[in-house]
Coordinates of C-alpha atoms and ligand atoms in Angstrom, one line a residue:
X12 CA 3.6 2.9 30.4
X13 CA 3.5 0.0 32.7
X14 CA 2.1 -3.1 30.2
X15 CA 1.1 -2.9 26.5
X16 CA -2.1 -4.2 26.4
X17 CA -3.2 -1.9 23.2
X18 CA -2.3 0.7 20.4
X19 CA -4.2 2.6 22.7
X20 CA -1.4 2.1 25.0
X21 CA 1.2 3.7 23.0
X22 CA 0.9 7.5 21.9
X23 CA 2.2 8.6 18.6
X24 CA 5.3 9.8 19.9
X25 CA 5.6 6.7 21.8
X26 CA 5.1 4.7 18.9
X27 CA 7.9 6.2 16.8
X28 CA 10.1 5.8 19.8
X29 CA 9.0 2.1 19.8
X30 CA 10.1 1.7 16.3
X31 CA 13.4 4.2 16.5
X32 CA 14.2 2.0 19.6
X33 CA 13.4 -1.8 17.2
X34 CA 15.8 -0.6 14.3
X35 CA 18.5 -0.2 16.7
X36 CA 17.7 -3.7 17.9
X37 CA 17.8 -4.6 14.4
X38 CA 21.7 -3.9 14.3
X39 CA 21.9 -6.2 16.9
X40 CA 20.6 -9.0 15.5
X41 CA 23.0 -8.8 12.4
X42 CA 26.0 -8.5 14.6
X43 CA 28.4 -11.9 15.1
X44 CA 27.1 -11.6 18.8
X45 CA 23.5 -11.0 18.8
X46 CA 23.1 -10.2 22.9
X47 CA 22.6 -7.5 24.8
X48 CA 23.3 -8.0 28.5
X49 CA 19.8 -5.2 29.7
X50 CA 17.8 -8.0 30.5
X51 CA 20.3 -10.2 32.6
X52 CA 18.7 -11.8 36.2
X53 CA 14.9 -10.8 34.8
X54 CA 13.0 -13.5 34.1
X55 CA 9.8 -13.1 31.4
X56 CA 7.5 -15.5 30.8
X57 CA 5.4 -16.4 28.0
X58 CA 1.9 -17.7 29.1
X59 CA 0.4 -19.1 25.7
X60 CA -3.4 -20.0 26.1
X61 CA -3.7 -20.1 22.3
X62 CA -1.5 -21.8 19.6
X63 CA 1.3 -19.7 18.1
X64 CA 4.2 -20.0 15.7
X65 CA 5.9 -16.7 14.9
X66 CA 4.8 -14.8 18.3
X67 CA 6.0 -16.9 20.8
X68 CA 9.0 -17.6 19.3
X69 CA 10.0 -14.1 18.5
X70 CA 9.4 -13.4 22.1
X71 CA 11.5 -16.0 23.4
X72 CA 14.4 -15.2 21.4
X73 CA 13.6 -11.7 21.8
X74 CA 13.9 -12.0 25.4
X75 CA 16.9 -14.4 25.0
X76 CA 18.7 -11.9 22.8
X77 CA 18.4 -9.1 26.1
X78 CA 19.8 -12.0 28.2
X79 CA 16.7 -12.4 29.7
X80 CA 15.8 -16.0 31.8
X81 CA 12.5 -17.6 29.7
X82 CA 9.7 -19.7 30.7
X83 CA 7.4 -21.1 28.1
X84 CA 4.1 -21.8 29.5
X85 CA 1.2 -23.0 27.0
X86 CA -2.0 -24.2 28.5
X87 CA -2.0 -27.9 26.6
X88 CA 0.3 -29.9 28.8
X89 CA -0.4 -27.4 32.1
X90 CA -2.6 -27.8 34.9
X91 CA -4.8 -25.8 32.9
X92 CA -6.1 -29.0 32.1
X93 CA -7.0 -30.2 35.5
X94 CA -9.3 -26.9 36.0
X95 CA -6.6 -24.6 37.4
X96 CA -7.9 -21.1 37.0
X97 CA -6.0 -18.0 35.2
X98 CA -5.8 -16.4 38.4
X99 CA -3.8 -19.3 39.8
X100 CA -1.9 -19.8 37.0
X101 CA -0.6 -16.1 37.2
X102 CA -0.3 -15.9 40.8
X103 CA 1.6 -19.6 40.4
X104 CA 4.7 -17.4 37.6
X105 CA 4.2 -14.6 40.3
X106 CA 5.0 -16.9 43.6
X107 CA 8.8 -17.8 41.1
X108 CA 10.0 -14.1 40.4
X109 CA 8.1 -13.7 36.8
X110 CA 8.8 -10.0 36.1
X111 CA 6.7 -10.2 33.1
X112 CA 4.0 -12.2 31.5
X113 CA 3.2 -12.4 27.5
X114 CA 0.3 -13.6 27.3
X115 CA -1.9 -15.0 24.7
X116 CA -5.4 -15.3 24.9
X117 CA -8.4 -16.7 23.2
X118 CA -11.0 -14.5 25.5
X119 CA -10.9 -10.7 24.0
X120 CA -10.0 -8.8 27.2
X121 CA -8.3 -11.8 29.5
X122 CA -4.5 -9.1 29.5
X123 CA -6.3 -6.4 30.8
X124 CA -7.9 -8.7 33.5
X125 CA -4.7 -9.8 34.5
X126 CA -3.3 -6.3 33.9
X127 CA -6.0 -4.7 36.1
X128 CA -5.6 -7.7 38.9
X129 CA -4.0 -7.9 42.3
X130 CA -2.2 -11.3 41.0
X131 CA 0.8 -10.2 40.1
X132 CA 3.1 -7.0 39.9
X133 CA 4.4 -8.5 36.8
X134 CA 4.7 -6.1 33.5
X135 CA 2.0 -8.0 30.9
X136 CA 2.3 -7.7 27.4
X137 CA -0.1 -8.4 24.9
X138 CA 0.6 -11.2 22.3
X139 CA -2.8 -11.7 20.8
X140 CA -6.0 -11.8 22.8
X141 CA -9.4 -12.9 21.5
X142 CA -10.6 -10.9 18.6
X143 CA -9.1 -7.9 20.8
X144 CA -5.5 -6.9 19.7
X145 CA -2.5 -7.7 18.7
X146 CA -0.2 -4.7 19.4
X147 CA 3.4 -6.0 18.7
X148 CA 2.0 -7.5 15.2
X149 CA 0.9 -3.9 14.3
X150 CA 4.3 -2.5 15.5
X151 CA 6.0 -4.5 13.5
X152 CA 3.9 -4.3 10.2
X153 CA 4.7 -0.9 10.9
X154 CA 8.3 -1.1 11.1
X155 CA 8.0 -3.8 7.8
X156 CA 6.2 -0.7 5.8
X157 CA 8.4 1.9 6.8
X158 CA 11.3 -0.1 5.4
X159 CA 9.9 -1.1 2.7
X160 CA 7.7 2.0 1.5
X161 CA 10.0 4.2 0.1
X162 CA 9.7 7.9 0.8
X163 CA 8.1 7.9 3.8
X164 CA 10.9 8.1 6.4
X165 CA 11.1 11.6 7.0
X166 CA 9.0 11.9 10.2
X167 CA 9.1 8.6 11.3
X168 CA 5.8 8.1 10.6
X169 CA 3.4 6.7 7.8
X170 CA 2.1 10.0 6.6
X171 CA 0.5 10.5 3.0
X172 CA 0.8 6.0 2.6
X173 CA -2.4 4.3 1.7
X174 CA -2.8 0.9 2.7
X175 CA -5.7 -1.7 2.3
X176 CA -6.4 -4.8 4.9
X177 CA -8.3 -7.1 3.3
X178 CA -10.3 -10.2 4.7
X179 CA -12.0 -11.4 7.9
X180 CA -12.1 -7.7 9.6
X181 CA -14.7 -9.0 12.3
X182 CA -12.7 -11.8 13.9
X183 CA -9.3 -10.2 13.4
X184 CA -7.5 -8.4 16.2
X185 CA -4.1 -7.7 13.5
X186 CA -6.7 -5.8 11.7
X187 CA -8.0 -4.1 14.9
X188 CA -4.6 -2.9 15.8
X189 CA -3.2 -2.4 12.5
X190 CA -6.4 0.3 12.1
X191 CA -5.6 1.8 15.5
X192 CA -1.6 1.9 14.9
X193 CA -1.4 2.7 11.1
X194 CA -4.0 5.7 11.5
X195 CA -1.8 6.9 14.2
X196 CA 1.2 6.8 12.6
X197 CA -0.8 9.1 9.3
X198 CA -1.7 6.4 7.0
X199 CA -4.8 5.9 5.5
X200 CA -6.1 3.0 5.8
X201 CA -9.5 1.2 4.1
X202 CA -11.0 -2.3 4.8
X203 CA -12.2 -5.3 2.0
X204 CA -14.1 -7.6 3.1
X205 CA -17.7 -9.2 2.3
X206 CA -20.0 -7.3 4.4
X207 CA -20.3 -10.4 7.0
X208 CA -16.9 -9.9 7.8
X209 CA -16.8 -6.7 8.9
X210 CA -17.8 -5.4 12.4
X211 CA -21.1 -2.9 12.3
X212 CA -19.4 -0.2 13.9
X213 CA -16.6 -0.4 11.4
X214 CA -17.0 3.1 9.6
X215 CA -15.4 4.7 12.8
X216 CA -12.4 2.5 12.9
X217 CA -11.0 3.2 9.0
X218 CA -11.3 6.0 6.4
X219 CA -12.9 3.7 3.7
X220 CA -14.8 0.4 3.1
X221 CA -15.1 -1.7 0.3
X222 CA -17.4 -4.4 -0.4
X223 CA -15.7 -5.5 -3.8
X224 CA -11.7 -6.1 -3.8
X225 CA -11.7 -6.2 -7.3
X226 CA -12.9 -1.9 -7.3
X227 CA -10.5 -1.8 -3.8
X228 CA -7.1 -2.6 -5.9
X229 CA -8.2 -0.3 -8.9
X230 CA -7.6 2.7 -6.0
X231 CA -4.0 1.6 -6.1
X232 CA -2.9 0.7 -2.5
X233 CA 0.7 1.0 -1.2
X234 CA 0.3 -2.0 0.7
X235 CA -2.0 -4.4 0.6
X236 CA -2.4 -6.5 3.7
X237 CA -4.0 -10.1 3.4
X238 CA -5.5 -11.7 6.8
X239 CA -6.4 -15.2 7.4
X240 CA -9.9 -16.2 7.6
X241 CA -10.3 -17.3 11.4
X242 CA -12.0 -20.5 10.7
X243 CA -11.5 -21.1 14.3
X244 CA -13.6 -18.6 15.7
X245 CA -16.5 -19.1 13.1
X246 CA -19.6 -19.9 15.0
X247 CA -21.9 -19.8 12.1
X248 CA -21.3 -20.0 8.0
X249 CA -20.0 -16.5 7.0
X250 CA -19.3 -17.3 3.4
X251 CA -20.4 -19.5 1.4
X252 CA -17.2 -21.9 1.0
X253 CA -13.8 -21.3 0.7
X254 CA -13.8 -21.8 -3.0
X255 CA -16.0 -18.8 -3.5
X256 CA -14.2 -17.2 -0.7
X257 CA -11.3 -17.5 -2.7
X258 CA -12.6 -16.5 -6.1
X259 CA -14.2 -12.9 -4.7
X260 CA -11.7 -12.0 -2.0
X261 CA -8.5 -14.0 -2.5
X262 CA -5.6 -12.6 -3.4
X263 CA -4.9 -14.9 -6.1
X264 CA -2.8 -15.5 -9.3
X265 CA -4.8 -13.1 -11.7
X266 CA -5.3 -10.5 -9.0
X267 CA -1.5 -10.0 -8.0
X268 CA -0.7 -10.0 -11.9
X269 CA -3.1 -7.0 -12.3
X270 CA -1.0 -5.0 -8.9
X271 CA 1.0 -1.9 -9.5
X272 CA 4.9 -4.0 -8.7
X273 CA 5.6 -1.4 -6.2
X274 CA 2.8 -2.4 -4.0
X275 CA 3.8 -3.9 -1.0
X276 CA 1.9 -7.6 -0.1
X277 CA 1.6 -7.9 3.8
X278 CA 0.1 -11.0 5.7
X279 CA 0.5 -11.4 9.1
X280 CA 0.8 -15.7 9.3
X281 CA 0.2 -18.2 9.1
X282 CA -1.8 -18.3 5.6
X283 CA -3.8 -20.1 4.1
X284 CA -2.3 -20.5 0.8
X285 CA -4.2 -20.7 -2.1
X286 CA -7.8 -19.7 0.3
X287 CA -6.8 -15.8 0.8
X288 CA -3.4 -15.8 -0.9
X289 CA -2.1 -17.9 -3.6
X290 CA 2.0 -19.1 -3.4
X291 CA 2.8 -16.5 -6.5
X292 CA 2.0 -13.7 -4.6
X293 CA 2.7 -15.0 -1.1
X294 CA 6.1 -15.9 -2.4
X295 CA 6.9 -12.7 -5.2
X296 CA 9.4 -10.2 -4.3
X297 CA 6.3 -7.7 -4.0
X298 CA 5.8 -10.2 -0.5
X299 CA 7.3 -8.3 3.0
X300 CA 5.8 -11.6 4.9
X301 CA 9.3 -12.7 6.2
X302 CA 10.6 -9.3 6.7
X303 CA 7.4 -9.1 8.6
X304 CA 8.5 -12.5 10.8
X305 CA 12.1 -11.3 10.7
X306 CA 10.8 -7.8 12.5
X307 CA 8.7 -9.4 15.1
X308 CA 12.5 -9.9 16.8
X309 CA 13.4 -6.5 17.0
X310 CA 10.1 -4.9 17.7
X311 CA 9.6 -7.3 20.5
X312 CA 13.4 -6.8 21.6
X313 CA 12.2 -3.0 21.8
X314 CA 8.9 -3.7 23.4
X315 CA 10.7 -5.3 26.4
X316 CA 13.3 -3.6 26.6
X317 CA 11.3 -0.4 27.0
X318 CA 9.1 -2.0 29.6
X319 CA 11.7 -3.8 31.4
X320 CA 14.7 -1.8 31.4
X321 CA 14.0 1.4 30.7
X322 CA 10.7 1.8 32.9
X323 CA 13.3 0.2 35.8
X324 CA 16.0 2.6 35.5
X325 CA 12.7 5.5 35.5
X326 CA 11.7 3.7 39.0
Ligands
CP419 N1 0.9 -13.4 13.4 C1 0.8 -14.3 14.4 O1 0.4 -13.9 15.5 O2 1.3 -15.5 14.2 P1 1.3 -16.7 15.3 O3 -0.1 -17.1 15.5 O4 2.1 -17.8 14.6 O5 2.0 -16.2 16.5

């Protein structure tokens, strides 16, 4: 494996490796010294077309914590502004030594065209692109449930766990690669969402779909993972408003009251409180949300490690 653009990337084997190989970076991020020296003299860089709290920042320390050098690039503030094209860009990191690009992209698809290009020899990673993917946020979510889920450790993977992603399917790529990863792994995994949120095709992608959250939670999930609504990428009114949003598929006060207290409450940030979560349930200790931010570290520690040094010493 060269870059991780997808889940599709990653085989099932190569997945539980991924994780196996995060919860030993784990242990390094409690230790008094939290540095590995693997990445020393290999510089990454992360190219940010799109805003970002908890990716870009995990990936920066991630890549600090293998002793890696770090560029941040975001496009406000670049030449991007002046016109300069994402070839350029990329060929620009490539022209100063950038062994690896993480890049985040609001066109679905703009990684594997850099990926697929003569740009740069550079390793590219994935951190969100479009309404595409969003590999390392399924990675960890995965790593977050199998910590958190008891009894489901014994193979390394998510077999016999029921989990239910609920919200704006069509425009989010956590959902895409949560369905692609969490199937893998031998979850089962349904969708909630009102039916203009949900891609046509998406029958193929999950093993159940419901229109109504309220008959959804009655099936009693493991986890229940929340996404924001994507405002940004609404082109045309797909609810009604957000108060009604919130009243038929929030997960609010009188909803998390009515949850089994062993169900786990995912969301992959940043919320919108009190639109698809409300603060009691965001904040209970049913809520994995900061284990989940927490975890992006390690997993993305993993993820270049694997691609970086491991792949190097395979050269
Ligand atoms: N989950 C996630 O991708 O968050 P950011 O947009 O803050 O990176």
């Amino acid at each position: 494996m060269k870059h991780l653009l997808s889940i599709n990337d990653l085989s099932r084997d190569a997945a539980i490796d991924l994780l196996n190989l995060a919860v030993e970076m784990q242990q390094v991020n409690t230790r008094d010294i939290k540095k590995l020296p693997a990445l020393t003299g290999r510089t990454v860089a992360n190219l940010f077309f799109e805003d970002s709290t908890r990716t870009r920042i995990s990936f920066e320390l991630a890549a600090r914590r293998l002793s890696a050098d770090v560029i941040n690039f975001s496009a406000k503030g670049s030449s991007v502004s002046k016109g300069e094209s994402l070839k350029d860009t990329v060929q620009t990191l490539e022209a100063m030594g950038v062994e690896a690009l993480i890049v985040r992209h609001n066109h679905s698809g703009a990684v594997n065209t850099i990926a697929n290009s003569d740009w740069s020899k550079a390793v590219v990673i994935n951190a969100g692109d479009g309404t595409h993917e969003h590999p390392t946020q399924a990675l960890l979510d995965a790593l977050t449930i199998r910590q958190r889920v008891s009894g489901i450790e014994h193979n390394g993977d998510l077999t016999g766990l029921k989990v239910l992603i609920v919200g704006d399917i069509l425009h989010s790529r956590v959902a895409r690669s949560n369905l692609l990863l969490l199937r893998k792994l031998g979850a089962k995994v349904a969708v909630s969402a009102p039916s203009t949120l949900v891609p046509a095709t998406i029958a193929r992608y999950c093993d159940e779909v419901y229109f109504d959250l309220d008959e959804a939670l009655s099936q009693k999930f493991d986890v229940v993972m929340m996404l924001r609504i994507q405002s940004e990428r609404m082109n045309s009114a797909f609810m009604p408003n957000s108060s009604e949003y919130s009243f038929g598929w929030g997960l609010g006060d009188t909803r998390f009251s009515k949850l089994n207290q062993n169900t786990l409450i995912m969301h992959p940030g940043p919320m919108n409180r009190g639109l698809e979560i409300s603060s009691k349930a965001a904040d209970s200790k049913q809520s994995a949300i900061l284990d989940q931010v927490t975890n992006g570290v390690a997993v993305r520690m993993a993820v270049l490690y694997k691609l970086l040094a491991q792949e190097k010493k395979n050269d």
